[in-house]
Structures are given as C-alpha cells and as structure tokens.
Coordinates of N, CA, C and O in Angstrom, one line a residue:
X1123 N -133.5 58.4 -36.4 CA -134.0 57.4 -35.5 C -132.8 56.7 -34.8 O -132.0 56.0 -35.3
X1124 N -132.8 57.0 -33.6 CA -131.8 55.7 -32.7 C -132.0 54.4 -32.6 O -133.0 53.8 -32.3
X1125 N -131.1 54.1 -32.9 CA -130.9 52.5 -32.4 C -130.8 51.9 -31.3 O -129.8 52.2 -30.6
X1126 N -131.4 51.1 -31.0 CA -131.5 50.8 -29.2 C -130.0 49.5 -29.4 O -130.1 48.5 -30.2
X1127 N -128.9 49.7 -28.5 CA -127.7 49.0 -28.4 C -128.2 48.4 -26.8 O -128.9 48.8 -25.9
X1128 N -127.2 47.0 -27.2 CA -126.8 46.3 -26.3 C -125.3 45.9 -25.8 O -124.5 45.6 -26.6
X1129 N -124.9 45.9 -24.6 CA -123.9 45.8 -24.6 C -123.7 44.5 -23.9 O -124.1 44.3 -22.8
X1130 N -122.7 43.4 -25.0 CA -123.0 42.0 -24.7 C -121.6 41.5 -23.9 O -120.6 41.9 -24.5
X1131 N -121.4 40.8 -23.0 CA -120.3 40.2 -22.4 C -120.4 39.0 -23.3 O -121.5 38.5 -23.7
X1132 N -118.7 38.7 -23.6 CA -118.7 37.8 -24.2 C -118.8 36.3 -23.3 O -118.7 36.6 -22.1
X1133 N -119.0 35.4 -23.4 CA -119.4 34.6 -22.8 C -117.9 33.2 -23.3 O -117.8 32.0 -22.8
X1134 N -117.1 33.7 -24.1 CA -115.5 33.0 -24.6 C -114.6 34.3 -24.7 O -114.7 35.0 -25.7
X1135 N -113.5 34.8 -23.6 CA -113.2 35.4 -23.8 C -112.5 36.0 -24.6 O -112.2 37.2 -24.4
X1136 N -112.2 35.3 -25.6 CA -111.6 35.6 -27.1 C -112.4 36.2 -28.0 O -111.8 36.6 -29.0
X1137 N -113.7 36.4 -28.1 CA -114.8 36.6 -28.8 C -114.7 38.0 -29.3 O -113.5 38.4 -29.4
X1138 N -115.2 38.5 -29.5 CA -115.1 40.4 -29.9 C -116.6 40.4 -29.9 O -117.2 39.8 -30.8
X1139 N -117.4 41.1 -28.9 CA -118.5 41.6 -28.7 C -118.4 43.0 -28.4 O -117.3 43.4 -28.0
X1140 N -119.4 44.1 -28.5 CA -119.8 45.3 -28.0 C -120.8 45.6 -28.2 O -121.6 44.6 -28.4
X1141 N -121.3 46.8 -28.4 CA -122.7 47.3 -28.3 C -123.0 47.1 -30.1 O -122.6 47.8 -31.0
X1142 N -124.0 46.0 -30.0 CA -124.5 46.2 -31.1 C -126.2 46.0 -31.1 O -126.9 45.9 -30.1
X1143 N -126.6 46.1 -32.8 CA -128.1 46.6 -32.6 C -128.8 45.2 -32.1 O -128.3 44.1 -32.4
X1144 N -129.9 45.2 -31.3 CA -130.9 44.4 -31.3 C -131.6 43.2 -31.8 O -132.9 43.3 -31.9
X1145 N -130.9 41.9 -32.0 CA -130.9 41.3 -33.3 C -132.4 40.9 -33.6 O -133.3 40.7 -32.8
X1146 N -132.4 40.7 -34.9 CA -133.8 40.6 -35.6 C -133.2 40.1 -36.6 O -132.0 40.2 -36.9
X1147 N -134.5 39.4 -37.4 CA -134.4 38.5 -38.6 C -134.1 39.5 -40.0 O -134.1 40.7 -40.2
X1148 N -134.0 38.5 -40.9 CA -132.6 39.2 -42.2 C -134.0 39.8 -42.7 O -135.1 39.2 -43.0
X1149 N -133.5 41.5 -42.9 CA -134.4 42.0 -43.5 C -133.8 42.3 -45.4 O -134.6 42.3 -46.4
X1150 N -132.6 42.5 -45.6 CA -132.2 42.7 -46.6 C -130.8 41.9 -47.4 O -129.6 42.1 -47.1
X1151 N -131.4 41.0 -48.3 CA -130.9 39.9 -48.6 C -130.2 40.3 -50.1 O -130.6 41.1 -50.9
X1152 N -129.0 39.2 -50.2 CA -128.1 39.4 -51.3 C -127.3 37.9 -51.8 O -127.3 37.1 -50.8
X1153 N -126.8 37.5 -53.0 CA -126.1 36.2 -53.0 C -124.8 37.1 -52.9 O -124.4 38.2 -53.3
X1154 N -124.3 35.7 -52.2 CA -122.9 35.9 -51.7 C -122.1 36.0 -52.7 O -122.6 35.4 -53.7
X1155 N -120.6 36.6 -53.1 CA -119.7 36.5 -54.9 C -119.1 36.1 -53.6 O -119.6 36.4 -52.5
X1156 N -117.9 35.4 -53.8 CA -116.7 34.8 -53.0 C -115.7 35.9 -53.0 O -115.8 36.8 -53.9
X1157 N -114.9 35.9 -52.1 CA -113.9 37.0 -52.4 C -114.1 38.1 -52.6 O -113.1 38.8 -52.8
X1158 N -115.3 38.7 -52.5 CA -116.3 40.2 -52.8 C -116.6 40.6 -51.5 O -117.2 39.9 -50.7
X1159 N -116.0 42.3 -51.4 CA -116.9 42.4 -50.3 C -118.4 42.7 -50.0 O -119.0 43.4 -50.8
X1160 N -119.2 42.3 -49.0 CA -120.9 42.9 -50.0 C -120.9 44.4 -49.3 O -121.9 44.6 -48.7
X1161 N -120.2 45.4 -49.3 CA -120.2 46.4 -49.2 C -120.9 47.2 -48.0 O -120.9 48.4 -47.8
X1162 N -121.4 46.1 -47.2 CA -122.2 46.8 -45.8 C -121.8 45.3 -44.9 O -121.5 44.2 -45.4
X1163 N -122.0 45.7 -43.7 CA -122.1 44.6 -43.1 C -122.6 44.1 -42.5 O -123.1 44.6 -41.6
X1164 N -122.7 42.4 -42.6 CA -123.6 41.3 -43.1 C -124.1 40.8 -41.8 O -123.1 40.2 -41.4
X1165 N -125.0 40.6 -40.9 CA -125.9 40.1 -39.5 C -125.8 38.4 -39.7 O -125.4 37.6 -38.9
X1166 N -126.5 38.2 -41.3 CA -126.8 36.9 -41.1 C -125.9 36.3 -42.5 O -125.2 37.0 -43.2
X1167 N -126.3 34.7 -42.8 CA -125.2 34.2 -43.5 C -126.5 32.9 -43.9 O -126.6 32.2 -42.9
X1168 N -127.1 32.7 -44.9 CA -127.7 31.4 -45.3 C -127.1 30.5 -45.9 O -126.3 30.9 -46.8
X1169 N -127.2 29.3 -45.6 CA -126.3 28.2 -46.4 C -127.1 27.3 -47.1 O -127.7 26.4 -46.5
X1170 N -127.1 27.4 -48.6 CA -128.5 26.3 -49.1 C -127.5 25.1 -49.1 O -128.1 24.1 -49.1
X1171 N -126.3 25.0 -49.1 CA -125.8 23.2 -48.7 C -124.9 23.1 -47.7 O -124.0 23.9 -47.3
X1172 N -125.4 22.1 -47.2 CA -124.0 22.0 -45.4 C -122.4 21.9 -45.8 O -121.8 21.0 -46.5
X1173 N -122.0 23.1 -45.3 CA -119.9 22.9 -45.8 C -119.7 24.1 -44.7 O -120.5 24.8 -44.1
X1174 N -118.3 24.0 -44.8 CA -117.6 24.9 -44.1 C -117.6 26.5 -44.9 O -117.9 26.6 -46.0
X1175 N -117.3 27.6 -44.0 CA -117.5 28.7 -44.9 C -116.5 29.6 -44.0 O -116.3 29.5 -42.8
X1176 N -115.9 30.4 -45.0 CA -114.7 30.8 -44.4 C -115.1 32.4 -44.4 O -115.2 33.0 -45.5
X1177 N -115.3 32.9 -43.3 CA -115.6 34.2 -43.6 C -114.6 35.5 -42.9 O -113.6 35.0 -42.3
X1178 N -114.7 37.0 -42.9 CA -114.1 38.2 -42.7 C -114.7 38.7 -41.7 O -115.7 39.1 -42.3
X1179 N -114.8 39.1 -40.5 CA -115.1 39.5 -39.7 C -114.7 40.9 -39.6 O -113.9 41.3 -40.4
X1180 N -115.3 42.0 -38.6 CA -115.6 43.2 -38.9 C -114.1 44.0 -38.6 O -113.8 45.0 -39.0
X1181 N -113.4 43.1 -37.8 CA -111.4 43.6 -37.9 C -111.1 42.6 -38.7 O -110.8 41.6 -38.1
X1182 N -111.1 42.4 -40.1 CA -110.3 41.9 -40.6 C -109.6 40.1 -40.3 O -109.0 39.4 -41.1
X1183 N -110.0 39.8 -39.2 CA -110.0 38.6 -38.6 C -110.8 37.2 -40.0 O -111.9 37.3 -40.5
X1184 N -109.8 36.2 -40.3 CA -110.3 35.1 -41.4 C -110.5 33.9 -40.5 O -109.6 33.1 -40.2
X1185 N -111.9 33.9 -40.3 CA -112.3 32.1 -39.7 C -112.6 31.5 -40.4 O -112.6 31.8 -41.6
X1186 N -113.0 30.2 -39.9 CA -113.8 29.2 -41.0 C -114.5 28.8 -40.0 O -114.0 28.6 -38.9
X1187 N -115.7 28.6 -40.3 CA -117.1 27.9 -39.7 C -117.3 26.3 -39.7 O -118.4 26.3 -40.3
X1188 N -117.1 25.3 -39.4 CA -117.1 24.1 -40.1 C -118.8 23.8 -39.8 O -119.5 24.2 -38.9
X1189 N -119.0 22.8 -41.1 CA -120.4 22.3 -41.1 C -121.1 22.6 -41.0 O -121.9 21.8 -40.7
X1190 N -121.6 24.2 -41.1 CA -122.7 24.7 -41.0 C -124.2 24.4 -41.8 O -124.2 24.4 -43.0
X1191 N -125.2 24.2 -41.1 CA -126.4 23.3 -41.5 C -126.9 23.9 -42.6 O -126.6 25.1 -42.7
X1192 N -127.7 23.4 -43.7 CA -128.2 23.8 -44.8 C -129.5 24.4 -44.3 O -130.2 24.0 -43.4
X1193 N -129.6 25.4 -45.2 CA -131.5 25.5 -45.3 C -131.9 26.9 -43.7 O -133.0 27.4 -43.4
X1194 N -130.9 27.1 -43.2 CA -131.4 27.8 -42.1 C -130.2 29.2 -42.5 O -129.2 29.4 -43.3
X1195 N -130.9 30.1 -41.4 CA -130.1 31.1 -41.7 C -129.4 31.8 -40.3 O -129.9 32.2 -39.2
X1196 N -128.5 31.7 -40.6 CA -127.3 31.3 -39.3 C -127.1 33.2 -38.8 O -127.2 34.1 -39.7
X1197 N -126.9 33.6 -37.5 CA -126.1 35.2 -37.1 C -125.1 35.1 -36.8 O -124.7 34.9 -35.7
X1198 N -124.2 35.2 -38.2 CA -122.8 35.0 -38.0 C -122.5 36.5 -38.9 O -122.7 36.6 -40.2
X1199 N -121.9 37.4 -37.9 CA -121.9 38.8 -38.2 C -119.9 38.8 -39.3 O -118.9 38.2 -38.9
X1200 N -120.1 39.4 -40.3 CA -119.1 39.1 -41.5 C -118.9 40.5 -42.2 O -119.7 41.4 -42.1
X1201 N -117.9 40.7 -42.9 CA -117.6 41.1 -44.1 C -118.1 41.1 -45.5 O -118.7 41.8 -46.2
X1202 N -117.1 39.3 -45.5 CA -117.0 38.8 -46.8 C -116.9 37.5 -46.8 O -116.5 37.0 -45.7
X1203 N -117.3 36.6 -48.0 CA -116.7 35.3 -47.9 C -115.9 34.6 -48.6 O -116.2 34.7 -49.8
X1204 N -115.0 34.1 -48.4 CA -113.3 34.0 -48.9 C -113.7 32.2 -49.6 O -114.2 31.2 -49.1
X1205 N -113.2 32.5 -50.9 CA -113.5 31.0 -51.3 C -112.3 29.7 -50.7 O -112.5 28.5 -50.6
X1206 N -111.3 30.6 -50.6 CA -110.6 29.4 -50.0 C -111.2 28.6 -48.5 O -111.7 29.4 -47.7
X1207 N -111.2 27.5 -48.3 CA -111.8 27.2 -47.3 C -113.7 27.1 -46.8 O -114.2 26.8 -45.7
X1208 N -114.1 27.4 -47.8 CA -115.3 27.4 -48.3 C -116.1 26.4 -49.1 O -116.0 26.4 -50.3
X1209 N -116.7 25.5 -48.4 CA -117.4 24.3 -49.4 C -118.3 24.1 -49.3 O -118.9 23.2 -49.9
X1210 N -119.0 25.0 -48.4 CA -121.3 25.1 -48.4 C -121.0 26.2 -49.8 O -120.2 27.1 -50.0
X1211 N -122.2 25.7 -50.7 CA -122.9 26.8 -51.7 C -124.0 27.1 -51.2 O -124.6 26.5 -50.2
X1212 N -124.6 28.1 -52.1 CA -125.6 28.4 -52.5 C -125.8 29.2 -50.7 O -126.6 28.8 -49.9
X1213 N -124.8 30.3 -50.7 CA -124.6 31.2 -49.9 C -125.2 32.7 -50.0 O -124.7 33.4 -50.9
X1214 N -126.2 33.1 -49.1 CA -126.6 34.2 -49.1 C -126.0 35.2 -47.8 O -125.6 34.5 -46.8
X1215 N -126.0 36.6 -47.7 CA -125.9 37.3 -46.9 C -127.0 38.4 -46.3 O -128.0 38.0 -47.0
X1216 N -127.4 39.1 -45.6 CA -128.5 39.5 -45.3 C -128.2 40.3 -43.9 O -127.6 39.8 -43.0
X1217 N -128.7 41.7 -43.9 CA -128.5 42.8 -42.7 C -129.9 43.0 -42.9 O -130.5 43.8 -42.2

C-alpha cells in the first residue's frame, strides 16, 4: 500500500521539513524510558504533566521544548527522549 506524501515548505527556515505521511491521530502508543530509543519513529509525544522535554529528532538534532501543556498530545516528530533537560512526566510516544 502507498502512502500518500506531502511535501511541506517550511514556514521557519531553519525547520527540517519534507515529504512526509499525512498526519493523523496516534494510532500506536508506548511509555516513554528516557534515554531509550523507542525503536521507530515517534509522530506524536503526550505529556501527562506540563515541563520541558528534551527530545532527538530524526538527524540526530537535541532540542528542548519548554512548557509543554499536560493532558494533550502534542505532533512533535522524535527519536528519543533525553532525561537531561526534561521535567514533564508521565511521557508517552505514539506513531
């Protein structure tokens, strides 16, 4: 089955965008280990408490997110999540 791609202009030119899939809501969900990679990679990011979250991006790139809201589930496309710099728990992942 093909994947219907999009090819997105970044809208910050610093961004790293290209043709990716179609987004839609988290169909397969996992708790986050810190410092673990979850072995595929991650669409979405839930935060059950509001903190900063430091995550891996798909080049190896280490951000941190500040304040991200509790209880929702954020499309912030990742790796992994790095405990340093990380103070939201009760962190899930989800593609």
């Amino acid at each position: 089955m093909a994947l219907n791609t999009l090819d997105v202009r970044p809208i910050d030119p610093n961004l790293k965008t290209g043709p990716t899939r179609v987004m839609s809501g988290p169909v397969r969900m996992r708790s986050v280990t810190l410092d673990t990679a979850y072995g595929e990679f991650a669409t979405w990011l839930y935060v059950g408490v509001t903190g900063d979250v430091s995550i891996v991006e798909w080049d190896g790139t280490t951000i941190v997110l500040t304040g991200l809201a509790a209880g929702v589930w954020h499309p912030i496309y990742s790796l992994m999540v790095n405990s340093s710099g990380t103070t939201a728990t009760n962190i899930a992942w989800a593609s």
